[in-house]
PDB file of C-alpha atoms and ligand atoms in Angstrom:
ATOM      1  CA  GLY A   1     -27.954  62.527  48.365  1.00  0.00           C
ATOM      2  CA  LEU A   2     -26.596  65.281  50.570  1.00  0.00           C
ATOM      3  CA  LYS A   3     -25.379  68.413  48.796  1.00  0.00           C
ATOM      4  CA  PRO A   4     -22.016  69.608  50.184  1.00  0.00           C
ATOM      5  CA  GLU A   5     -22.907  73.245  49.494  1.00  0.00           C
ATOM      6  CA  LEU A   6     -26.046  72.926  51.655  1.00  0.00           C
ATOM      7  CA  MET A   7     -24.378  71.317  54.659  1.00  0.00           C
ATOM      8  CA  PRO A   8     -25.070  73.140  57.962  1.00  0.00           C
ATOM      9  CA  LYS A   9     -22.037  74.816  59.512  1.00  0.00           C
ATOM     10  CA  HIS A  10     -23.172  74.216  63.102  1.00  0.00           C
ATOM     11  CA  ILE A  11     -25.318  71.260  64.252  1.00  0.00           C
ATOM     12  CA  ALA A  12     -26.569  71.100  67.862  1.00  0.00           C
ATOM     13  CA  VAL A  13     -27.906  67.854  69.355  1.00  0.00           C
ATOM     14  CA  ILE A  14     -30.047  67.434  72.462  1.00  0.00           C
ATOM     15  CA  LEU A  15     -29.067  63.929  73.564  1.00  0.00           C
ATOM     16  CA  ASP A  16     -32.079  62.089  75.018  1.00  0.00           C
ATOM     17  CA  GLY A  17     -33.595  58.646  75.537  1.00  0.00           C
ATOM     18  CA  ASN A  18     -30.729  56.687  77.117  1.00  0.00           C
ATOM     19  CA  ARG A  19     -32.816  55.340  80.020  1.00  0.00           C
ATOM     20  CA  ARG A  20     -35.842  54.469  77.889  1.00  0.00           C
ATOM     21  CA  TRP A  21     -33.503  52.600  75.542  1.00  0.00           C
ATOM     22  CA  ALA A  22     -32.114  50.597  78.453  1.00  0.00           C
ATOM     23  CA  LYS A  23     -35.551  49.948  79.978  1.00  0.00           C
ATOM     24  CA  GLU A  24     -36.878  48.558  76.662  1.00  0.00           C
ATOM     25  CA  ARG A  25     -34.065  46.010  76.734  1.00  0.00           C
ATOM     26  CA  GLY A  26     -34.173  45.216  80.444  1.00  0.00           C
ATOM     27  CA  LEU A  27     -30.704  46.764  80.771  1.00  0.00           C
ATOM     28  CA  SER A  28     -29.301  49.064  83.454  1.00  0.00           C
ATOM     29  CA  VAL A  29     -29.449  52.862  83.291  1.00  0.00           C
ATOM     30  CA  GLN A  30     -25.658  52.819  83.184  1.00  0.00           C
ATOM     31  CA  SER A  31     -25.626  50.689  80.033  1.00  0.00           C
ATOM     32  CA  GLY A  32     -28.072  53.144  78.468  1.00  0.00           C
ATOM     33  CA  HIS A  33     -25.761  56.070  79.159  1.00  0.00           C
ATOM     34  CA  ARG A  34     -22.739  54.070  77.989  1.00  0.00           C
ATOM     35  CA  ALA A  35     -24.544  53.266  74.724  1.00  0.00           C
ATOM     36  CA  GLY A  36     -25.435  56.954  74.390  1.00  0.00           C
ATOM     37  CA  GLY A  37     -21.787  57.857  74.906  1.00  0.00           C
ATOM     38  CA  ARG A  38     -20.798  55.668  71.963  1.00  0.00           C
ATOM     39  CA  VAL A  39     -23.265  57.542  69.735  1.00  0.00           C
ATOM     40  CA  MET A  40     -21.837  60.875  70.921  1.00  0.00           C
ATOM     41  CA  LYS A  41     -18.452  59.782  69.575  1.00  0.00           C
ATOM     42  CA  ALA A  42     -20.009  58.471  66.344  1.00  0.00           C
ATOM     43  CA  LEU A  43     -21.803  61.808  65.792  1.00  0.00           C
ATOM     44  CA  ALA A  44     -18.480  63.633  66.189  1.00  0.00           C
ATOM     45  CA  CYS A  45     -16.746  61.329  63.694  1.00  0.00           C
ATOM     46  CA  LEU A  46     -19.582  61.669  61.143  1.00  0.00           C
ATOM     47  CA  SER A  47     -19.671  65.465  61.514  1.00  0.00           C
ATOM     48  CA  SER A  48     -15.915  65.592  61.098  1.00  0.00           C
ATOM     49  CA  ARG A  49     -16.097  63.444  57.967  1.00  0.00           C
ATOM     50  CA  TRP A  50     -18.805  65.674  56.447  1.00  0.00           C
ATOM     51  CA  GLY A  51     -16.828  68.820  57.089  1.00  0.00           C
ATOM     52  CA  ILE A  52     -19.301  70.220  59.633  1.00  0.00           C
ATOM     53  CA  GLU A  53     -17.587  73.168  61.371  1.00  0.00           C
ATOM     54  CA  VAL A  54     -19.224  72.991  64.823  1.00  0.00           C
ATOM     55  CA  LEU A  55     -21.089  70.185  66.618  1.00  0.00           C
ATOM     56  CA  SER A  56     -22.713  71.003  69.965  1.00  0.00           C
ATOM     57  CA  LEU A  57     -23.777  68.104  72.191  1.00  0.00           C
ATOM     58  CA  PHE A  58     -26.075  68.869  75.149  1.00  0.00           C
ATOM     59  CA  ALA A  59     -24.715  66.263  77.557  1.00  0.00           C
ATOM     60  CA  PHE A  60     -25.787  67.479  81.027  1.00  0.00           C
ATOM     61  CA  SER A  61     -28.048  70.372  81.945  1.00  0.00           C
ATOM     62  CA  THR A  62     -28.084  72.481  85.087  1.00  0.00           C
ATOM     63  CA  GLU A  63     -31.352  70.671  85.899  1.00  0.00           C
ATOM     64  CA  ASN A  64     -29.843  67.157  85.638  1.00  0.00           C
ATOM     65  CA  TRP A  65     -28.383  67.470  89.146  1.00  0.00           C
ATOM     66  CA  ARG A  66     -31.902  66.545  90.320  1.00  0.00           C
ATOM     67  CA  ARG A  67     -31.190  62.935  89.356  1.00  0.00           C
ATOM     68  CA  SER A  68     -30.022  60.348  91.884  1.00  0.00           C
ATOM     69  CA  LYS A  69     -26.483  60.790  93.215  1.00  0.00           C
ATOM     70  CA  GLU A  70     -25.633  57.364  91.811  1.00  0.00           C
ATOM     71  CA  GLU A  71     -26.738  58.316  88.277  1.00  0.00           C
ATOM     72  CA  VAL A  72     -25.053  61.745  88.392  1.00  0.00           C
ATOM     73  CA  ASP A  73     -21.794  60.223  89.669  1.00  0.00           C
ATOM     74  CA  PHE A  74     -21.918  57.652  86.880  1.00  0.00           C
ATOM     75  CA  LEU A  75     -22.554  60.327  84.237  1.00  0.00           C
ATOM     76  CA  MET A  76     -19.604  62.368  85.516  1.00  0.00           C
ATOM     77  CA  SER A  77     -17.317  59.331  85.249  1.00  0.00           C
ATOM     78  CA  LEU A  78     -18.717  58.563  81.783  1.00  0.00           C
ATOM     79  CA  PHE A  79     -17.925  62.113  80.616  1.00  0.00           C
ATOM     80  CA  GLU A  80     -14.343  61.566  81.769  1.00  0.00           C
ATOM     81  CA  GLU A  81     -14.226  58.363  79.712  1.00  0.00           C
ATOM     82  CA  VAL A  82     -15.797  59.989  76.627  1.00  0.00           C
ATOM     83  CA  ILE A  83     -13.451  62.968  76.794  1.00  0.00           C
ATOM     84  CA  GLN A  84     -10.442  60.753  77.591  1.00  0.00           C
ATOM     85  CA  THR A  85     -11.060  58.436  74.613  1.00  0.00           C
ATOM     86  CA  TYR A  86     -10.890  61.583  72.528  1.00  0.00           C
ATOM     87  CA  GLU A  87      -7.149  60.949  72.413  1.00  0.00           C
ATOM     88  CA  ASP A  88      -7.598  57.439  70.976  1.00  0.00           C
ATOM     89  CA  GLU A  89     -10.783  57.613  68.889  1.00  0.00           C
ATOM     90  CA  PHE A  90     -10.437  61.108  67.441  1.00  0.00           C
ATOM     91  CA  ALA A  91      -6.658  61.333  67.364  1.00  0.00           C
ATOM     92  CA  GLY A  92      -5.524  62.279  63.915  1.00  0.00           C
ATOM     93  CA  SER A  93      -8.892  63.681  62.887  1.00  0.00           C
ATOM     94  CA  ASN A  94      -7.934  67.243  63.866  1.00  0.00           C
ATOM     95  CA  ILE A  95     -11.040  67.655  66.100  1.00  0.00           C
ATOM     96  CA  ARG A  96     -10.942  70.503  68.639  1.00  0.00           C
ATOM     97  CA  ILE A  97     -12.808  69.913  71.909  1.00  0.00           C
ATOM     98  CA  SER A  98     -14.304  72.639  74.110  1.00  0.00           C
ATOM     99  CA  VAL A  99     -16.590  72.103  77.106  1.00  0.00           C
ATOM    100  CA  ILE A 100     -19.140  74.809  77.904  1.00  0.00           C
ATOM    101  CA  GLY A 101     -21.197  75.144  81.093  1.00  0.00           C
ATOM    102  CA  ASP A 102     -20.389  75.931  84.722  1.00  0.00           C
ATOM    103  CA  LYS A 103     -17.362  73.661  85.071  1.00  0.00           C
ATOM    104  CA  SER A 104     -16.625  74.836  88.630  1.00  0.00           C
ATOM    105  CA  LYS A 105     -19.352  72.504  89.938  1.00  0.00           C
ATOM    106  CA  LEU A 106     -17.909  69.415  88.214  1.00  0.00           C
ATOM    107  CA  PRO A 107     -15.678  66.875  90.006  1.00  0.00           C
ATOM    108  CA  GLU A 108     -12.018  67.985  90.155  1.00  0.00           C
ATOM    109  CA  SER A 109     -10.901  64.962  88.114  1.00  0.00           C
ATOM    110  CA  LEU A 110     -13.338  65.823  85.294  1.00  0.00           C
ATOM    111  CA  GLN A 111     -12.263  69.469  85.362  1.00  0.00           C
ATOM    112  CA  LYS A 112      -8.637  68.357  84.947  1.00  0.00           C
ATOM    113  CA  MET A 113      -9.575  65.971  82.107  1.00  0.00           C
ATOM    114  CA  ILE A 114     -11.429  68.787  80.345  1.00  0.00           C
ATOM    115  CA  ALA A 115      -8.527  71.225  80.734  1.00  0.00           C
ATOM    116  CA  THR A 116      -6.111  68.650  79.300  1.00  0.00           C
ATOM    117  CA  ALA A 117      -8.321  67.822  76.319  1.00  0.00           C
ATOM    118  CA  GLU A 118      -8.989  71.519  75.570  1.00  0.00           C
ATOM    119  CA  GLU A 119      -5.294  72.246  75.856  1.00  0.00           C
ATOM    120  CA  SER A 120      -4.133  69.353  73.668  1.00  0.00           C
ATOM    121  CA  THR A 121      -6.727  69.998  70.933  1.00  0.00           C
ATOM    122  CA  GLY A 122      -6.779  73.810  71.102  1.00  0.00           C
ATOM    123  CA  GLY A 123      -4.773  74.163  67.913  1.00  0.00           C
ATOM    124  CA  ASN A 124      -6.830  71.743  65.824  1.00  0.00           C
ATOM    125  CA  THR A 125      -8.611  73.279  62.852  1.00  0.00           C
ATOM    126  CA  GLY A 126     -11.134  70.561  61.979  1.00  0.00           C
ATOM    127  CA  LEU A 127     -14.528  70.002  63.561  1.00  0.00           C
ATOM    128  CA  HIS A 128     -14.968  72.079  66.744  1.00  0.00           C
ATOM    129  CA  LEU A 129     -16.813  69.795  69.189  1.00  0.00           C
ATOM    130  CA  LEU A 130     -18.656  71.674  71.951  1.00  0.00           C
ATOM    131  CA  VAL A 131     -19.754  69.435  74.811  1.00  0.00           C
ATOM    132  CA  ALA A 132     -22.233  71.238  77.069  1.00  0.00           C
ATOM    133  CA  ILE A 133     -21.901  69.941  80.638  1.00  0.00           C
ATOM    134  CA  ASN A 134     -23.726  71.670  83.502  1.00  0.00           C
ATOM    135  CA  TYR A 135     -24.908  74.116  80.865  1.00  0.00           C
ATOM    136  CA  SER A 136     -28.274  75.743  80.218  1.00  0.00           C
ATOM    137  CA  GLY A 137     -29.478  78.575  78.017  1.00  0.00           C
ATOM    138  CA  ARG A 138     -30.629  80.644  80.981  1.00  0.00           C
ATOM    139  CA  TYR A 139     -27.344  80.029  82.843  1.00  0.00           C
ATOM    140  CA  ASP A 140     -25.478  81.301  79.776  1.00  0.00           C
ATOM    141  CA  ILE A 141     -27.619  84.413  79.350  1.00  0.00           C
ATOM    142  CA  MET A 142     -27.340  85.190  83.084  1.00  0.00           C
ATOM    143  CA  GLN A 143     -23.538  84.820  83.167  1.00  0.00           C
ATOM    144  CA  ALA A 144     -23.269  86.963  80.024  1.00  0.00           C
ATOM    145  CA  SER A 145     -25.489  89.653  81.598  1.00  0.00           C
ATOM    146  CA  ARG A 146     -23.405  89.696  84.802  1.00  0.00           C
ATOM    147  CA  SER A 147     -20.220  89.965  82.773  1.00  0.00           C
ATOM    148  CA  ILE A 148     -21.535  92.923  80.768  1.00  0.00           C
ATOM    149  CA  ALA A 149     -22.890  94.619  83.906  1.00  0.00           C
ATOM    150  CA  ARG A 150     -19.423  94.327  85.503  1.00  0.00           C
ATOM    151  CA  LYS A 151     -17.822  95.914  82.424  1.00  0.00           C
ATOM    152  CA  VAL A 152     -20.318  98.797  82.494  1.00  0.00           C
ATOM    153  CA  LYS A 153     -19.680  99.288  86.239  1.00  0.00           C
ATOM    154  CA  ASP A 154     -15.926  99.282  85.599  1.00  0.00           C
ATOM    155  CA  GLY A 155     -16.404 101.816  82.822  1.00  0.00           C
ATOM    156  CA  VAL A 156     -15.005  99.400  80.251  1.00  0.00           C
ATOM    157  CA  VAL A 157     -18.269  99.330  78.275  1.00  0.00           C
ATOM    158  CA  GLN A 158     -20.846 102.061  77.663  1.00  0.00           C
ATOM    159  CA  VAL A 159     -24.507 101.039  77.881  1.00  0.00           C
ATOM    160  CA  GLU A 160     -25.077 102.358  74.353  1.00  0.00           C
ATOM    161  CA  ASP A 161     -22.393  99.977  73.072  1.00  0.00           C
ATOM    162  CA  ILE A 162     -24.381  96.909  74.167  1.00  0.00           C
ATOM    163  CA  ASN A 163     -25.895  95.278  71.081  1.00  0.00           C
ATOM    164  CA  GLU A 164     -26.553  91.767  69.771  1.00  0.00           C
ATOM    165  CA  THR A 165     -22.967  91.396  68.602  1.00  0.00           C
ATOM    166  CA  THR A 166     -21.323  92.487  71.863  1.00  0.00           C
ATOM    167  CA  PHE A 167     -23.846  90.456  73.898  1.00  0.00           C
ATOM    168  CA  GLU A 168     -23.298  87.327  71.804  1.00  0.00           C
ATOM    169  CA  LYS A 169     -19.545  87.593  72.478  1.00  0.00           C
ATOM    170  CA  GLU A 170     -20.231  87.176  76.206  1.00  0.00           C
ATOM    171  CA  LEU A 171     -22.037  83.846  75.717  1.00  0.00           C
ATOM    172  CA  GLU A 172     -20.063  80.657  76.253  1.00  0.00           C
ATOM    173  CA  THR A 173     -20.463  79.784  72.582  1.00  0.00           C
ATOM    174  CA  ASN A 174     -18.113  82.699  71.835  1.00  0.00           C
ATOM    175  CA  CYS A 175     -15.327  80.121  71.480  1.00  0.00           C
ATOM    176  CA  VAL A 176     -16.634  78.937  68.100  1.00  0.00           C
ATOM    177  CA  GLU A 177     -16.677  80.656  64.706  1.00  0.00           C
ATOM    178  CA  PHE A 178     -20.384  79.850  64.176  1.00  0.00           C
ATOM    179  CA  PRO A 179     -22.122  80.242  67.570  1.00  0.00           C
ATOM    180  CA  ASN A 180     -25.658  79.901  66.193  1.00  0.00           C
ATOM    181  CA  PRO A 181     -26.705  76.387  65.111  1.00  0.00           C
ATOM    182  CA  ASP A 182     -28.218  75.986  61.634  1.00  0.00           C
ATOM    183  CA  LEU A 183     -29.791  72.684  62.653  1.00  0.00           C
ATOM    184  CA  LEU A 184     -30.943  71.400  66.054  1.00  0.00           C
ATOM    185  CA  ILE A 185     -31.647  67.685  66.425  1.00  0.00           C
ATOM    186  CA  ARG A 186     -33.356  66.193  69.478  1.00  0.00           C
ATOM    187  CA  THR A 187     -33.600  62.410  69.910  1.00  0.00           C
ATOM    188  CA  SER A 188     -36.211  60.254  71.718  1.00  0.00           C
ATOM    189  CA  GLY A 189     -39.298  61.902  70.274  1.00  0.00           C
ATOM    190  CA  GLU A 190     -39.521  64.659  72.899  1.00  0.00           C
ATOM    191  CA  GLN A 191     -40.317  68.001  71.263  1.00  0.00           C
ATOM    192  CA  ARG A 192     -38.959  70.631  73.631  1.00  0.00           C
ATOM    193  CA  ILE A 193     -35.809  72.731  74.097  1.00  0.00           C
ATOM    194  CA  SER A 194     -35.248  71.860  77.800  1.00  0.00           C
ATOM    195  CA  ASN A 195     -33.251  75.006  78.504  1.00  0.00           C
ATOM    196  CA  PHE A 196     -30.552  74.239  75.957  1.00  0.00           C
ATOM    197  CA  TYR A 197     -29.313  77.148  73.764  1.00  0.00           C
ATOM    198  CA  LEU A 198     -31.901  79.955  73.972  1.00  0.00           C
ATOM    199  CA  TRP A 199     -30.205  82.975  72.439  1.00  0.00           C
ATOM    200  CA  GLN A 200     -28.380  80.896  69.828  1.00  0.00           C
ATOM    201  CA  LEU A 201     -31.449  79.050  68.483  1.00  0.00           C
ATOM    202  CA  ALA A 202     -33.220  82.211  67.232  1.00  0.00           C
ATOM    203  CA  TYR A 203     -33.281  81.059  63.576  1.00  0.00           C
ATOM    204  CA  THR A 204     -32.275  77.416  63.900  1.00  0.00           C
ATOM    205  CA  GLU A 205     -34.089  74.702  61.938  1.00  0.00           C
ATOM    206  CA  VAL A 206     -35.350  72.018  64.323  1.00  0.00           C
ATOM    207  CA  PHE A 207     -35.522  68.269  63.606  1.00  0.00           C
ATOM    208  CA  PHE A 208     -37.070  65.818  66.074  1.00  0.00           C
ATOM    209  CA  ALA A 209     -35.759  62.258  65.704  1.00  0.00           C
ATOM    210  CA  LYS A 210     -38.031  59.567  67.114  1.00  0.00           C
ATOM    211  CA  LYS A 211     -35.229  57.160  67.989  1.00  0.00           C
ATOM    212  CA  ASN A 212     -33.625  57.123  71.405  1.00  0.00           C
ATOM    213  CA  LEU A 213     -30.010  58.309  71.347  1.00  0.00           C
ATOM    214  CA  PRO A 214     -28.400  54.845  71.572  1.00  0.00           C
ATOM    215  CA  ASP A 215     -30.376  53.664  68.502  1.00  0.00           C
ATOM    216  CA  LEU A 216     -29.276  56.610  66.353  1.00  0.00           C
ATOM    217  CA  GLU A 217     -27.347  55.545  63.251  1.00  0.00           C
ATOM    218  CA  GLU A 218     -25.716  57.242  60.300  1.00  0.00           C
ATOM    219  CA  GLU A 219     -28.939  56.921  58.287  1.00  0.00           C
ATOM    220  CA  ASP A 220     -30.852  58.848  60.962  1.00  0.00           C
ATOM    221  CA  PHE A 221     -28.256  61.614  60.899  1.00  0.00           C
ATOM    222  CA  ILE A 222     -28.522  61.670  57.084  1.00  0.00           C
ATOM    223  CA  GLU A 223     -32.341  61.888  57.374  1.00  0.00           C
ATOM    224  CA  ALA A 224     -32.009  64.993  59.585  1.00  0.00           C
ATOM    225  CA  LEU A 225     -29.489  66.571  57.204  1.00  0.00           C
ATOM    226  CA  THR A 226     -31.676  65.754  54.168  1.00  0.00           C
ATOM    227  CA  SER A 227     -34.666  67.409  55.868  1.00  0.00           C
ATOM    228  CA  PHE A 228     -32.503  70.436  56.642  1.00  0.00           C
ATOM    229  CA  GLN A 229     -31.317  70.729  53.039  1.00  0.00           C
ATOM    230  CA  LYS A 230     -34.934  70.768  51.811  1.00  0.00           C
ATOM    231  CA  ARG A 231     -35.930  73.700  53.999  1.00  0.00           C
ATOM    232  CA  GLU A 232     -36.075  77.283  52.806  1.00  0.00           C
ATOM    233  CA  ARG A 233     -34.673  79.509  55.545  1.00  0.00           C
ATOM    234  CA  ARG A 234     -36.255  82.957  55.360  1.00  0.00           C
ATOM    235  CA  PHE A 235     -34.823  84.411  58.620  1.00  0.00           C
ATOM    236  CA  GLY A 236     -38.065  86.361  59.012  1.00  0.00           C
ATOM    237  CA  GLY A 237     -37.826  87.854  55.538  1.00  0.00           C
ATOM    238  CA  SER A 238     -40.484  87.011  52.985  1.00  0.00           C
ATOM    239  CA  LYS A 239     -39.502  85.280  49.809  1.00  0.00           C
ATOM    240  CA  TYR A 240     -43.164  85.214  48.907  1.00  0.00           C
TER     241      TYR A 240
HETATM  242  C1  LIG B   1     -27.923  63.220  80.634  1.00  0.00           C
HETATM  243  C2  LIG B   1     -28.543  62.967  79.293  1.00  0.00           C
HETATM  244  C3  LIG B   1     -27.568  63.064  78.162  1.00  0.00           C
HETATM  245  C4  LIG B   1     -29.234  61.641  79.267  1.00  0.00           C
HETATM  246  C5  LIG B   1     -30.198  61.495  78.122  1.00  0.00           C
HETATM  247  O1  LIG B   1     -31.049  60.379  78.321  1.00  0.00           O
HETATM  248  P1  LIG B   1     -32.019  60.341  79.556  1.00  0.00           P
HETATM  249  O2  LIG B   1     -31.286  59.930  80.768  1.00  0.00           O
HETATM  250  O3  LIG B   1     -32.779  61.637  79.684  1.00  0.00           O
HETATM  251  O4  LIG B   1     -33.025  59.162  79.162  1.00  0.00           O
HETATM  252  P2  LIG B   1     -34.615  59.189  79.273  1.00  0.00           P
HETATM  253  O5  LIG B   1     -35.082  60.458  78.611  1.00  0.00           O
HETATM  254  O6  LIG B   1     -35.043  57.945  78.516  1.00  0.00           O
HETATM  255  O7  LIG B   1     -34.957  59.153  80.724  1.00  0.00           O
HETATM  256 MG1  LIG B   2     -34.461  62.451  79.005  1.00  0.00          MG
END
């Protein structure tokens, strides 16, 4: 069984396989994404129950705009639904929601929904759920670099003061206590990072789940956690 003392503090999930799941069943792309949305909520509830501190869900990357307008519009409306049902499904479980990514490009209605959910859950002290929408690792590193450059230009920061700690504070994951995931899970069998967290994943253990997101169940989450608990993290040091 899972050992509480070996539970990861921060789990990040690259959500993938919704359309393949739908295709296998002769269902619509929209039903695939809707099924994926249900698993997103289930992952948050499970993480909350296991006392995980931070759960990051990679829901929409800066590259996903390349999809058809119809699919993108549907995803945007689905994110509203997922974030809106936060009130009902998560209410009472003390979950805090934050959305990271370039929100300025999202539909006004979704931006408002995000602001409301962040506002109403801002004081919660349980699981901190980070939903990455219109996010990418390179976007984050670029925005952090611009922010630091501005501070140097304005004389607020000296170049010598720039180090890993001050840089990390400029990343959009600076809103959580544990910005660097201990465990990254990717569904659907793909084995790539797809421009998710780049700085944050420096020493993260990676687990590739074969199942498509909508098929993911508690036992699959437990399998990833069990694998994580068996690993010896050396952080570059040698325990030889
Ligand atoms: C937007 C993202 C969360 C959707 C993940 O599933 P997907 O649409 O990439 O599905 P496929 O990899 O099966 O095409
Ligand atoms: Mg995919």
